Short mmCIF file of C-alpha atoms in Angstrom, two decimals:
data_model
loop_
_atom_site.label_atom_id
_atom_site.label_comp_id
_atom_site.label_asym_id
_atom_site.label_seq_id
_atom_site.Cartn_x
_atom_site.Cartn_y
_atom_site.Cartn_z
CA MET A 155 48.86 -46.99 60.33
CA HIS A 156 46.46 -49.91 59.95
CA ARG A 157 43.62 -47.44 59.46
CA PHE A 158 45.56 -45.77 56.67
CA TYR A 159 46.14 -49.06 54.84
CA PHE A 160 42.55 -50.07 55.44
CA THR A 161 41.31 -46.76 54.00
CA ILE A 162 43.56 -47.08 50.94
CA LEU A 163 42.43 -50.68 50.46
CA MET A 164 38.76 -49.66 50.70
CA LEU A 165 39.20 -46.81 48.18
CA LEU A 166 40.99 -49.15 45.79
CA GLY A 167 38.21 -51.72 46.18
CA LEU A 168 35.51 -49.13 45.52
CA SER A 169 37.25 -47.86 42.40
CA LEU A 170 37.62 -51.41 41.05
CA SER A 171 33.97 -52.08 41.85
CA THR A 172 32.90 -48.98 39.93
CA PHE A 173 35.05 -49.98 36.95
CA ALA A 174 33.57 -53.49 36.93
CA GLN A 175 30.03 -52.10 37.01
CA SER A 176 30.66 -49.75 34.08
CA SER A 177 32.25 -52.59 32.11
CA GLU A 178 29.25 -54.80 32.91
CA LYS A 179 26.87 -52.03 31.81
CA VAL A 180 28.61 -51.77 28.44
CA ASN A 181 28.30 -55.54 27.96
CA LEU A 182 24.61 -55.45 28.92
CA ASP A 183 23.96 -52.58 26.48
CA SER A 184 25.66 -54.56 23.73
CA LEU A 185 23.57 -57.61 24.58
CA VAL A 186 20.36 -55.58 24.56
CA ASN A 187 21.32 -54.09 21.18
CA GLN A 188 21.93 -57.55 19.74
CA ILE A 189 18.57 -58.79 21.04
CA VAL A 190 16.77 -55.79 19.53
CA LYS A 191 18.55 -56.35 16.22
CA LEU A 192 17.60 -60.04 16.19
CA ASP A 193 14.00 -59.13 17.04
CA GLN A 194 13.88 -56.72 14.09
CA GLU A 195 15.28 -59.35 11.73
CA LEU A 196 12.76 -61.92 12.96
CA TYR A 197 9.91 -59.44 12.45
CA GLN A 198 11.09 -58.77 8.88
CA VAL A 199 11.19 -62.50 8.07
CA GLN A 200 7.71 -63.03 9.52
CA LEU A 201 6.38 -60.03 7.58
CA ASN A 202 7.84 -61.34 4.32
CA LEU A 203 6.31 -64.76 4.92
CA HIS A 204 2.92 -63.24 5.70
CA GLN A 205 2.94 -61.00 2.64
CA SER A 206 4.05 -63.76 0.29
CA GLN A 207 1.51 -66.32 1.57
CA LYS A 208 -1.47 -64.78 -0.26
CA GLN A 209 0.55 -64.22 -3.41
CA LEU A 210 1.73 -67.83 -3.45
CA LYS A 211 -1.81 -69.14 -2.99
CA THR A 212 -3.07 -66.87 -5.77
CA GLY A 213 -0.26 -67.98 -8.08
CA ILE A 214 -1.02 -71.65 -7.45
CA PHE A 215 -4.71 -71.07 -8.13
CA ILE A 216 -4.10 -69.13 -11.36
CA ALA A 217 -1.56 -71.65 -12.66
CA THR A 218 -3.88 -74.56 -11.87
CA ILE A 219 -6.76 -72.92 -13.74
CA GLY A 220 -4.51 -72.07 -16.68
CA TYR A 221 -3.05 -75.51 -17.09
CA SER A 222 -6.49 -77.11 -16.62
CA VAL A 223 -7.79 -74.98 -19.49
CA THR A 224 -4.77 -76.08 -21.54
CA ILE A 225 -5.60 -79.75 -20.87
CA LEU A 226 -9.23 -79.13 -21.82
CA GLY A 227 -8.07 -77.48 -25.04
CA GLY A 228 -5.93 -80.51 -25.84
CA GLN A 229 -8.92 -82.79 -25.29
CA LEU A 230 -11.07 -80.70 -27.65
CA LEU A 231 -8.53 -80.66 -30.49
CA GLY A 232 -9.99 -83.83 -31.97
CA SER A 233 -13.69 -82.87 -31.88
CA ASN A 234 -13.53 -79.07 -32.13
CA PRO A 235 -10.08 -77.94 -33.39
CA ASP A 236 -10.77 -74.20 -33.43
CA LEU A 237 -11.99 -74.10 -29.83
CA GLY A 238 -9.24 -76.52 -28.78
CA LYS A 239 -6.47 -74.29 -30.21
CA THR A 240 -7.98 -71.22 -28.60
CA LEU A 241 -8.17 -72.96 -25.22
CA LEU A 242 -4.60 -74.25 -25.59
CA TYR A 243 -3.19 -70.77 -26.13
CA THR A 244 -5.44 -69.10 -23.56
CA GLY A 245 -4.72 -71.75 -20.91
CA GLY A 246 -0.99 -71.55 -21.60
CA ALA A 247 -1.02 -67.77 -21.16
CA ILE A 248 -3.02 -68.02 -17.93
CA GLY A 249 -0.65 -70.73 -16.64
CA ILE A 250 2.39 -68.59 -17.41
CA GLY A 251 0.76 -65.68 -15.57
CA GLY A 252 0.17 -67.92 -12.54
CA THR A 253 3.77 -69.13 -12.63
CA TYR A 254 4.97 -65.53 -12.79
CA THR A 255 2.87 -64.72 -9.73
CA LEU A 256 4.39 -67.71 -7.93
CA VAL A 257 7.92 -66.59 -8.74
CA ARG A 258 7.18 -63.10 -7.41
CA GLY A 259 5.86 -64.66 -4.20
CA PHE A 260 8.99 -66.75 -3.78
CA ASN A 261 11.15 -63.68 -4.37
CA LYS A 262 9.48 -62.02 -1.38
CA ILE A 263 10.45 -64.95 0.79
CA SER A 264 14.05 -65.00 -0.38
CA LEU A 265 16.21 -62.66 1.66
CA GLY A 266 19.50 -63.66 0.10
CA PRO A 267 22.33 -65.52 1.75
CA PRO A 268 22.57 -65.17 5.53
CA ARG A 269 25.03 -62.65 6.88
CA ARG A 270 27.91 -63.92 8.95
CA ARG A 271 27.31 -63.40 12.65
CA ILE A 272 29.97 -61.89 14.88
CA VAL A 273 30.20 -63.76 18.16
CA TYR A 274 31.39 -61.75 21.14
#
């Protein structure tokens, strides 16, 4: 009789062990999926930062040149008004183009508001 109870107890223990392992496997799969998802999001952020870096530097350079030309045009208004006006308008247009390039670079960085994370 003791062997019978022992056998039943062993079978019950094995079945619970198998259930626990399958439950653990599901949790590990979920964890692995979350890690892969986080890795993909991190890669996307790093890619956006890398792509926008050159555009931001270019925008800063163009805007600096444009506004420097505008300042030069303002300086020349007293001695050479025609050249000064031309430089004012040209420098302003170049500066606006540089600012536009900067804004496009910042838009690449912006991913929008963060999504709410579900904690398991």
